[in-house]
Each structure stands twice: as structure tokens, then as C-alpha cells.
Short mmCIF file of C-alpha atoms in Angstrom, two decimals:
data_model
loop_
_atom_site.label_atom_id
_atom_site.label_comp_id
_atom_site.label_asym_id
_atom_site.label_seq_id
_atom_site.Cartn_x
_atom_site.Cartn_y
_atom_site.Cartn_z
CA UNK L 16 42.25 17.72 -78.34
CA UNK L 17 44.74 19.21 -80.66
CA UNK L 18 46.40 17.41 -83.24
CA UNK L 19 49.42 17.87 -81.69
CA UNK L 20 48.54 16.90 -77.91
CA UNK L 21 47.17 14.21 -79.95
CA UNK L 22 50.76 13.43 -81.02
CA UNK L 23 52.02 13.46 -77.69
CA UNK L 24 53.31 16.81 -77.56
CA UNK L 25 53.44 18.65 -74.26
CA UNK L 26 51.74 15.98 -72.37
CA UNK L 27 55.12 13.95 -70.95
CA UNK L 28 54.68 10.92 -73.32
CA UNK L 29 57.46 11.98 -75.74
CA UNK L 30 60.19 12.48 -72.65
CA UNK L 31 58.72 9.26 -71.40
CA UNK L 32 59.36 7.51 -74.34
CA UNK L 33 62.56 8.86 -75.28
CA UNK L 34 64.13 8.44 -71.77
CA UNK L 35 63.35 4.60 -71.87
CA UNK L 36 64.75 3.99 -75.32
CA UNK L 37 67.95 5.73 -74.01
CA UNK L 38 68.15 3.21 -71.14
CA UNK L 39 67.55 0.46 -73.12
CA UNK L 40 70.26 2.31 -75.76
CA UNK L 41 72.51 2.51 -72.80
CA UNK L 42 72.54 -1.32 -72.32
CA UNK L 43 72.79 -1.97 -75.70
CA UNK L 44 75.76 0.35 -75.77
CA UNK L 45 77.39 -2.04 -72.44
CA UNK L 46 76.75 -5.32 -74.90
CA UNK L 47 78.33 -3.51 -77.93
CA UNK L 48 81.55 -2.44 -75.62
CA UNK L 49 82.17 -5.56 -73.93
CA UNK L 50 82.51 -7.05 -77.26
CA UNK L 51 84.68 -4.00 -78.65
CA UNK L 52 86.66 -4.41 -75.29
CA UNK L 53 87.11 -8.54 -76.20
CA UNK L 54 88.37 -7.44 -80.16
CA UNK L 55 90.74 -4.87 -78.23
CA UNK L 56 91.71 -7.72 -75.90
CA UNK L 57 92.78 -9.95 -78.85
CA UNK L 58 94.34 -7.02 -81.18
CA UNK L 59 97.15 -6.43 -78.39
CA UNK L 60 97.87 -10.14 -77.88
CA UNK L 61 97.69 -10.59 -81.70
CA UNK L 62 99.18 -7.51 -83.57
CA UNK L 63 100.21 -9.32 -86.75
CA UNK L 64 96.75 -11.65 -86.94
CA UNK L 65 94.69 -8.37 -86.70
CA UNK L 66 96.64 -6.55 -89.81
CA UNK L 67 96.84 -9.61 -92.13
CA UNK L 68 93.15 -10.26 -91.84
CA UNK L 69 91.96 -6.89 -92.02
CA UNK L 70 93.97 -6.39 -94.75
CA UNK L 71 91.99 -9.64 -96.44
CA UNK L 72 89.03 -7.51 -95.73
CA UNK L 73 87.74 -5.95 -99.21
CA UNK L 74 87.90 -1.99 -98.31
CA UNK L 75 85.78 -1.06 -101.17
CA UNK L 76 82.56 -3.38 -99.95
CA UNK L 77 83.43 -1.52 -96.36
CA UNK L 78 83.60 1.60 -97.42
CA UNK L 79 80.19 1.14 -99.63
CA UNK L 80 78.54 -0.28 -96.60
CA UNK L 81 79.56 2.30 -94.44
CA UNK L 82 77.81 5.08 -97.11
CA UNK L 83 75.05 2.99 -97.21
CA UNK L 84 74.12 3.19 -93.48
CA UNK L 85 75.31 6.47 -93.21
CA UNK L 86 72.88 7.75 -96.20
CA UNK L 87 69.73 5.22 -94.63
CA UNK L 88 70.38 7.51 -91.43
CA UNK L 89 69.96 10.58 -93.37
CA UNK L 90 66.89 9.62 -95.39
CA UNK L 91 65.37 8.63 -91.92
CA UNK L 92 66.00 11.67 -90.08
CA UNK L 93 64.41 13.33 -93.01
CA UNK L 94 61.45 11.37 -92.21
CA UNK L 95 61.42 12.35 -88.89
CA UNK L 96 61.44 15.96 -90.14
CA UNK L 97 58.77 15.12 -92.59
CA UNK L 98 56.32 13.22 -89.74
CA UNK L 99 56.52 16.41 -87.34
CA UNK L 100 55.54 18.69 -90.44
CA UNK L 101 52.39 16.31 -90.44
CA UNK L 102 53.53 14.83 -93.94
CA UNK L 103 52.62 11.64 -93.51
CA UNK L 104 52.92 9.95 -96.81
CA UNK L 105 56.58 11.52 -97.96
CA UNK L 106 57.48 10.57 -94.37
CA UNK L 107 56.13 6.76 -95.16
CA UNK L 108 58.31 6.04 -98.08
CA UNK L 109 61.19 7.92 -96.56
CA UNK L 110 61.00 4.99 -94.19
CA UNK L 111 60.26 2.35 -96.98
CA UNK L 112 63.73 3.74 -98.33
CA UNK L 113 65.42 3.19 -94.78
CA UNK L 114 64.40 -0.81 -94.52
CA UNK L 115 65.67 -0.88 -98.45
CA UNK L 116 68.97 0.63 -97.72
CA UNK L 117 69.23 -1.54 -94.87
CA UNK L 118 68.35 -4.80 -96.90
CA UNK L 119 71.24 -3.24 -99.00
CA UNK L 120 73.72 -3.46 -96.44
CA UNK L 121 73.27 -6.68 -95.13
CA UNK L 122 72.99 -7.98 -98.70
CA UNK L 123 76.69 -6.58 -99.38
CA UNK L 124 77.35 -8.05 -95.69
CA UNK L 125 76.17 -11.78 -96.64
CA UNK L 126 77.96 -11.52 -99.89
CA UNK L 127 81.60 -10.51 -98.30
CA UNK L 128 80.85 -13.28 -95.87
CA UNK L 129 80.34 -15.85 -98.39
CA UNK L 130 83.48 -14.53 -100.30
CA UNK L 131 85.34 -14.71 -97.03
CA UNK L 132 84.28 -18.00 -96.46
CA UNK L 133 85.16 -18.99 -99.78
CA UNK L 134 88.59 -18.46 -99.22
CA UNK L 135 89.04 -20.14 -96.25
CA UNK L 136 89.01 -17.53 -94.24
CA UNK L 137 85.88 -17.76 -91.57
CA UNK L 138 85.63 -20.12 -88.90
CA UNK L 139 83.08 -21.91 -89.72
CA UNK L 140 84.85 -22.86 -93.12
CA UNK L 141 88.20 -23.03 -91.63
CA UNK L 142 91.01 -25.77 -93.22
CA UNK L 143 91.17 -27.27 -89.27
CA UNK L 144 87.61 -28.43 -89.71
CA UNK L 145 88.16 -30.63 -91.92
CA UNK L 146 91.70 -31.15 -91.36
CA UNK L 147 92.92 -31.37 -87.25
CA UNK L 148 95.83 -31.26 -88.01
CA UNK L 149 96.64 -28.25 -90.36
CA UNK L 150 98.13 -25.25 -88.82
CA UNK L 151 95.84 -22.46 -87.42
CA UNK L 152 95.29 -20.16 -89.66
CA UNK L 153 97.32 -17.23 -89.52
CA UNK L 154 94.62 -14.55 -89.36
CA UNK L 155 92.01 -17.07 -87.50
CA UNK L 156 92.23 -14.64 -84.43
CA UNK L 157 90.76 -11.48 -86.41
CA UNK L 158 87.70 -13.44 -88.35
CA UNK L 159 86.87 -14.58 -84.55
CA UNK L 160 85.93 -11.02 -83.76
CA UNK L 161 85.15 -10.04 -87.20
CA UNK L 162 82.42 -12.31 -87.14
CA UNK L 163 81.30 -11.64 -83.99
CA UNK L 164 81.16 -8.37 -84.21
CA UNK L 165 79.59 -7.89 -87.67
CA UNK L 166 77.20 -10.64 -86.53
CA UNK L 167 75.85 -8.89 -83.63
CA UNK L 168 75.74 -6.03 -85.41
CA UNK L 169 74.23 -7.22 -88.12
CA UNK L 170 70.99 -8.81 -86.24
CA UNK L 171 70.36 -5.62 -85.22
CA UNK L 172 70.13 -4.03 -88.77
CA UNK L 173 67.90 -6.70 -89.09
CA UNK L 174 65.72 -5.92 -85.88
CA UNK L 175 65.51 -2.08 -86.94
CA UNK L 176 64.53 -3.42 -90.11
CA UNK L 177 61.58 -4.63 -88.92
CA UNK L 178 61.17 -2.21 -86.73
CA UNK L 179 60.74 0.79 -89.24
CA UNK L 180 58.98 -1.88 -91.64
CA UNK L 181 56.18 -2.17 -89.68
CA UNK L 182 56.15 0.81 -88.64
CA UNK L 183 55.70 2.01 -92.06
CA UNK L 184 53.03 -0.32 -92.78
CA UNK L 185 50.97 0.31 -90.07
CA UNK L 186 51.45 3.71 -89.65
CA UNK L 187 47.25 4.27 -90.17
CA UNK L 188 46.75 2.28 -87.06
CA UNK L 189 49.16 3.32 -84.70
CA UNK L 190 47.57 6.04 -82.31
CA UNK L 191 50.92 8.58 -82.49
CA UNK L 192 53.10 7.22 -85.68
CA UNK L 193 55.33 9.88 -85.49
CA UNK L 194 56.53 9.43 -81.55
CA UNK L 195 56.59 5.67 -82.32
CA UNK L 196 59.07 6.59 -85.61
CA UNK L 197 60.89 9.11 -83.12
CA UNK L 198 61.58 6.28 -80.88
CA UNK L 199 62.14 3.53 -83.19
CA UNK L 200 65.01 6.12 -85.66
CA UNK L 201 66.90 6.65 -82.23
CA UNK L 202 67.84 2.89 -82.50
CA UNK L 203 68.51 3.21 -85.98
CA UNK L 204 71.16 6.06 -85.74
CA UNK L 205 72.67 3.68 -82.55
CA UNK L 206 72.97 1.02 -85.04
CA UNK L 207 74.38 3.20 -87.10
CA UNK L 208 76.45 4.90 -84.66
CA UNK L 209 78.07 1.35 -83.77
CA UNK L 210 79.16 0.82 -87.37
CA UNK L 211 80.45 3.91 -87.58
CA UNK L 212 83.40 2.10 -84.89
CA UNK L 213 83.42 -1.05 -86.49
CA UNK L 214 84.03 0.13 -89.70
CA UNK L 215 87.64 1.82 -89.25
CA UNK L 216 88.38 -1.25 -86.13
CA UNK L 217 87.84 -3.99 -88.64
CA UNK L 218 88.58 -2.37 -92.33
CA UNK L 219 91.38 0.02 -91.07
CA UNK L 220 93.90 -2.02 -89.29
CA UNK L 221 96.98 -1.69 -90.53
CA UNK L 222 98.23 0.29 -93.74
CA UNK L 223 96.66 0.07 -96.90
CA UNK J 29 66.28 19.34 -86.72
CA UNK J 30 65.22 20.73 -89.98
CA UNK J 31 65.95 19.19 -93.32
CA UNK J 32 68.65 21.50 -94.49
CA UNK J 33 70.27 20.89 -91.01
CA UNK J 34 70.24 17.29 -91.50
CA UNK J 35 71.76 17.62 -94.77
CA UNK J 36 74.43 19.84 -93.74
CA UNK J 37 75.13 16.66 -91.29
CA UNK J 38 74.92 14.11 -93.87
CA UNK J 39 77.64 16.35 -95.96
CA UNK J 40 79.38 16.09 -92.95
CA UNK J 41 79.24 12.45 -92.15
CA UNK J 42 80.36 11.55 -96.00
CA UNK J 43 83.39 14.12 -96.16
CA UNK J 44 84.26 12.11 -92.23
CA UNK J 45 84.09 8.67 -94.08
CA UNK J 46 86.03 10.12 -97.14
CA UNK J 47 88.99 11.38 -94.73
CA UNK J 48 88.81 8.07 -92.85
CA UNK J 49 88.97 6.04 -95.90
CA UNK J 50 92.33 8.58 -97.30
CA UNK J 51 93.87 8.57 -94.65
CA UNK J 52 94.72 4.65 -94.63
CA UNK J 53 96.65 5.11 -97.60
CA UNK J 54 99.06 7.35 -95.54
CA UNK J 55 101.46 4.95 -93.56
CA UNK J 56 101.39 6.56 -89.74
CA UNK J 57 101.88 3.75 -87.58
CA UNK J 58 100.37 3.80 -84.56
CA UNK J 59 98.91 7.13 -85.51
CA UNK J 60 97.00 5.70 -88.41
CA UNK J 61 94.34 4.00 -85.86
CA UNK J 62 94.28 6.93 -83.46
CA UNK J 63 93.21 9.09 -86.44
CA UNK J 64 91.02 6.29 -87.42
CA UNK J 65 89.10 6.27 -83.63
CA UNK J 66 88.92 10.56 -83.41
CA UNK J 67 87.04 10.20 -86.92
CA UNK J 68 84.73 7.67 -85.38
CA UNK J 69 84.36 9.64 -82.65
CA UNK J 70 83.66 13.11 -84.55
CA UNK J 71 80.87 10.77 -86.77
CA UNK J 72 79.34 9.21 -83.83
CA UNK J 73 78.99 12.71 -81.48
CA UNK J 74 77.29 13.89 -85.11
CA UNK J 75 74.61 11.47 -85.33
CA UNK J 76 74.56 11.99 -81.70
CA UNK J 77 73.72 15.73 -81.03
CA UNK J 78 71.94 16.06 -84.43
CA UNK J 79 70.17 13.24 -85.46
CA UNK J 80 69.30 11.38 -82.71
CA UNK J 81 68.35 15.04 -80.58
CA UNK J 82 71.46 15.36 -77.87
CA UNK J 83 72.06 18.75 -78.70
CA UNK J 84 68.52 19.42 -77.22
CA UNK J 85 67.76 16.66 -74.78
CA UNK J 86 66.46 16.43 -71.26
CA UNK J 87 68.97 16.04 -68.04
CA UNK J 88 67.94 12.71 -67.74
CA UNK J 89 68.68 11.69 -71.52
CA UNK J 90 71.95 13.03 -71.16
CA UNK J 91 72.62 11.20 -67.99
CA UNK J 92 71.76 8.24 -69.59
CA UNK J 93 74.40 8.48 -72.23
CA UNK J 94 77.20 9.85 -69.53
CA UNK J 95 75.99 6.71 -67.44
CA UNK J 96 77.05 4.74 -70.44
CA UNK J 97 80.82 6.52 -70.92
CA UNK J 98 81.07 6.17 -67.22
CA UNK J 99 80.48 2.22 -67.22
CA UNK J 100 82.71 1.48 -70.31
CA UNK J 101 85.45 3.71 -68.92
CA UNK J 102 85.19 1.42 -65.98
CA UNK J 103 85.43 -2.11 -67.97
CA UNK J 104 88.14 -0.79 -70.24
CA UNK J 105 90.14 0.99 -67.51
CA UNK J 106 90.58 -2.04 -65.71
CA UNK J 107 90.38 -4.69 -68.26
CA UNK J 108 93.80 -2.78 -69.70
CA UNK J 109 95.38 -2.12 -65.93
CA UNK J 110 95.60 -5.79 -66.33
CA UNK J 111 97.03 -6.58 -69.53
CA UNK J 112 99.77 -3.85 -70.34
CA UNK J 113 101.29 -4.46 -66.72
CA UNK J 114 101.62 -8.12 -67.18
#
């Protein structure tokens, strides 16, 4: 057998493969909408919420994270590029650099979150909490769906993490690496693809 | 995809992020998030058809994804026929 019938070329596993991560994609796509549909919900009943806390939002940290999963796309199709072309090891730490950018994010992610929460502003560490009786918070109705959102979101970077991370490491054992990293850098780029909605939704609400 | 074509869609993606980001300093109005959403739009269909293989796909990938537009155009449709005509 060739080494690329081996691969999976031209014998119906790739279409196979890629038609099922689609479906599953799709669904994932439903989950993400519903909860885009909720935050779209909650913007119209709650214009003035939805600008003040956005505005809270630190735009540099949003637009850094943005770059950052933008580039760990890039780097990751490259490695795509560089798997079909049968270079294995440049297409290995092409992926290592993928899970690093994506620890990146999510590192810039947990820190805005903890400055967020710092000031009051998240739910969890909301005045009410401790206090029943204090007024809502005036933004309250944003960091609902901001958290959500972000949160869901960012479990996923998470799961893709792992996904290309062990992918990576076991890329000697796997019988077809490079349909498995096919598969696994569609859900990447959807990941991706989702942030690239959240992003202006959550950081670009009302005028700077 | 070749690597100079996924550069030339990395280029792209930044200069989409750089407008997005510039443009919020303009004060538009309503127009400021509509802007905002076509950006996100033009970014997502280029990861789309380029990185994640669109441009080249099989009938039944691409139904997939229409199968997706069709559903959410459903649950937005009438989640909004409800609300604005309260």
C-alpha cells in the first residue's frame, strides 16, 4: 500500500471523517447560537446594561486575545500543510505552538476574569452576595452573558487543547496522524471561528 | 491550501481585526455594531472556505453547514417575531 492510501487518501476515510466532524460542528454551532440568541435576547431588553459593561471590558486584553487565536489558527493550518507534505516533525511543533498559544489565551482570559471580579463586577463576586439588600448592579445583566459565553467558549479552547496535545504527542502511534490532525484543526478554526463573534458582541458594544 | 495561501489569509484575518478594532473609535450608532457583525462575518467565511477546506468540500459538507444557517435562521427568526412586536 502506498504511503498515501496509507494516509487515507482516496479510500473514503478522509470524506468519512470530515463529514462527521461537520455534523458534530453543526451541533456545536446550534449550542453556540442558542446562547448568542439568549445575549441578543438580553441586549434589546437591556440597551444601557450591555454598553456600560462592555465598556468595563479592557479592549486591549480583547483585542490581544483575539490575535492570539487568530495567529494559533494560522500556525495550525500551517501544520496541516506541513503533515500532507509528509513533514512530520515541523508539523509536530507547529502543533506544540497551537496548545501554547491556546494556554496563552485562556491565561489572558483567567486574568481579565480575576480583574473583573476584583472590581465587583462578576456574579459570582457580586456586592448582593454578600449584601441582599444593595442595588443590582447596573451592568449585572451583561457579565451574565459575558460569563457565559466566554465560559463556554472557553472549555472548548481547553478541549482542543487537549485535543491537538495529544495529538502531538502521540503522533508515532496513531495509524494516519495527519487525517486525525485534519479532523481535530477543523474544531480548532470553529473555536476560533466562534470568537471571532464574541469578540466584537462583548468588547464592541457601544462607542469607545 | 498551501502555505503562502494561508498566509495571505492570516494577513487578511489581522488587517479584519485591525478595522474592527478602528472602527469603534468612530461613533456610528447603530451602525457601529452592524459594521462590527459584517467584519465577523467576512473573518468567519475566511477561516471557513480557507482554512477549514469549504472552498473545496463535498455536497454533503456543505449541506451540513447550510443545515446549520437554516436552523439558527429558524430560532432567531422567531425568537425576534416575538419580542420586537410585543
Amino acid at each position: 500500500m502506498s504511503a498515501a492510501a496509507d494516509q487515507g487518501e482516496g479510500t473514503g476515510i478522509r470524506p468519512a471523517g470530515e463529514f462527521g466532524m461537520f455534523v458534530f460542528l453543526v451541533s456545536e454551532g446550534l449550542l453556540f447560537g442558542a446562547l448568542i440568541l439568549a445575549y441578543a435576547f438580553s441586549r434589546m431588553l437591556n440597551p444601557g446594561a450591555f454598553a456600560a459593561g462592555s465598556a468595563a471590558l479592557s479592549l486591549p486584553l480583547g483585542t490581544l486575545n483575539t490575535a492570539i487565536l487568530l495567529t494559533s489558527s494560522f500556525v495550525l493550518a500551517l501544520a496541516t500543510v506541513f503533515a500532507d507534505g509528509r513533514r512530520d516533525g515541523i508539523a509536530r511543533i507547529a502543533l506544540a505552538a497551537t496548545v501554547l498559544l491556546g494556554l496563552a489565551f485562556l491565561g489572558i482570559k483567567a486574568f481579565e476574569y480575576f480583574d473583573e471580579a476584583q472590581r465587583g463586577l462578576m456574579p459570582f463576586r457580586a456586592e448582593r452576595l454578600r449584601d441582599p439588600f444593595a442595588p443590582m448592579s447596573d451592568t449585572r445583566p451583561f457579565f451574565n452573558a459575558y460569563l457565559v459565553l466566554t465560559g463556554t467558549h472557553a472549555v472548548h479552547v481547553l478541549s482542543g487543547m487537549g485535543l491537538l496535545g495529544g495529538i502531538a504527542l502521540l503522533w508515532q502511534r496513531l495509524k494516519r496522524p495527519s487525517q486525525a490532525l485534519t479532523l481535530a484543526a477543523l474544531y480548532w478554526h470553529f473555536i476560533d471561528v466562534i470568537w471571532v463573534f464574541f469578540f466584537p458582541l462583548l468588547y464592541l458594544v457601544g462607542p469607545r | 491550501m498551501t502555505a503562502r495561501l494561508a498566509v495571505v489569509t492570516y494577513v487578511g484575518l489581522m488587517a479584519l481585526l485591525a478595522l474592527t478594532v478602528g472602527s469603534s473609535f468612530i461613533p456610528l450608532g447603530p451602525a457601529n455594531t452592524v459594521l462590527n457583525l459584517a467584519i465577523a462575518i467576512a473573518k468567519a467565511a475566511l477561516i471557513g472556505f480557507i482554512f477549514m477546506h469549504l472552498r473545496r468540500s463535498s455536497v454533503l459538507v456543505s449541506l451540513s453547514v447550510v443545515t446549520l444557517v437554516f436552523w439558527l435562521a429558524i430560532l432567531f427568526s422567531l425568537t425576534f417575531v416575538d419580542l420586537l412586536t410585543r
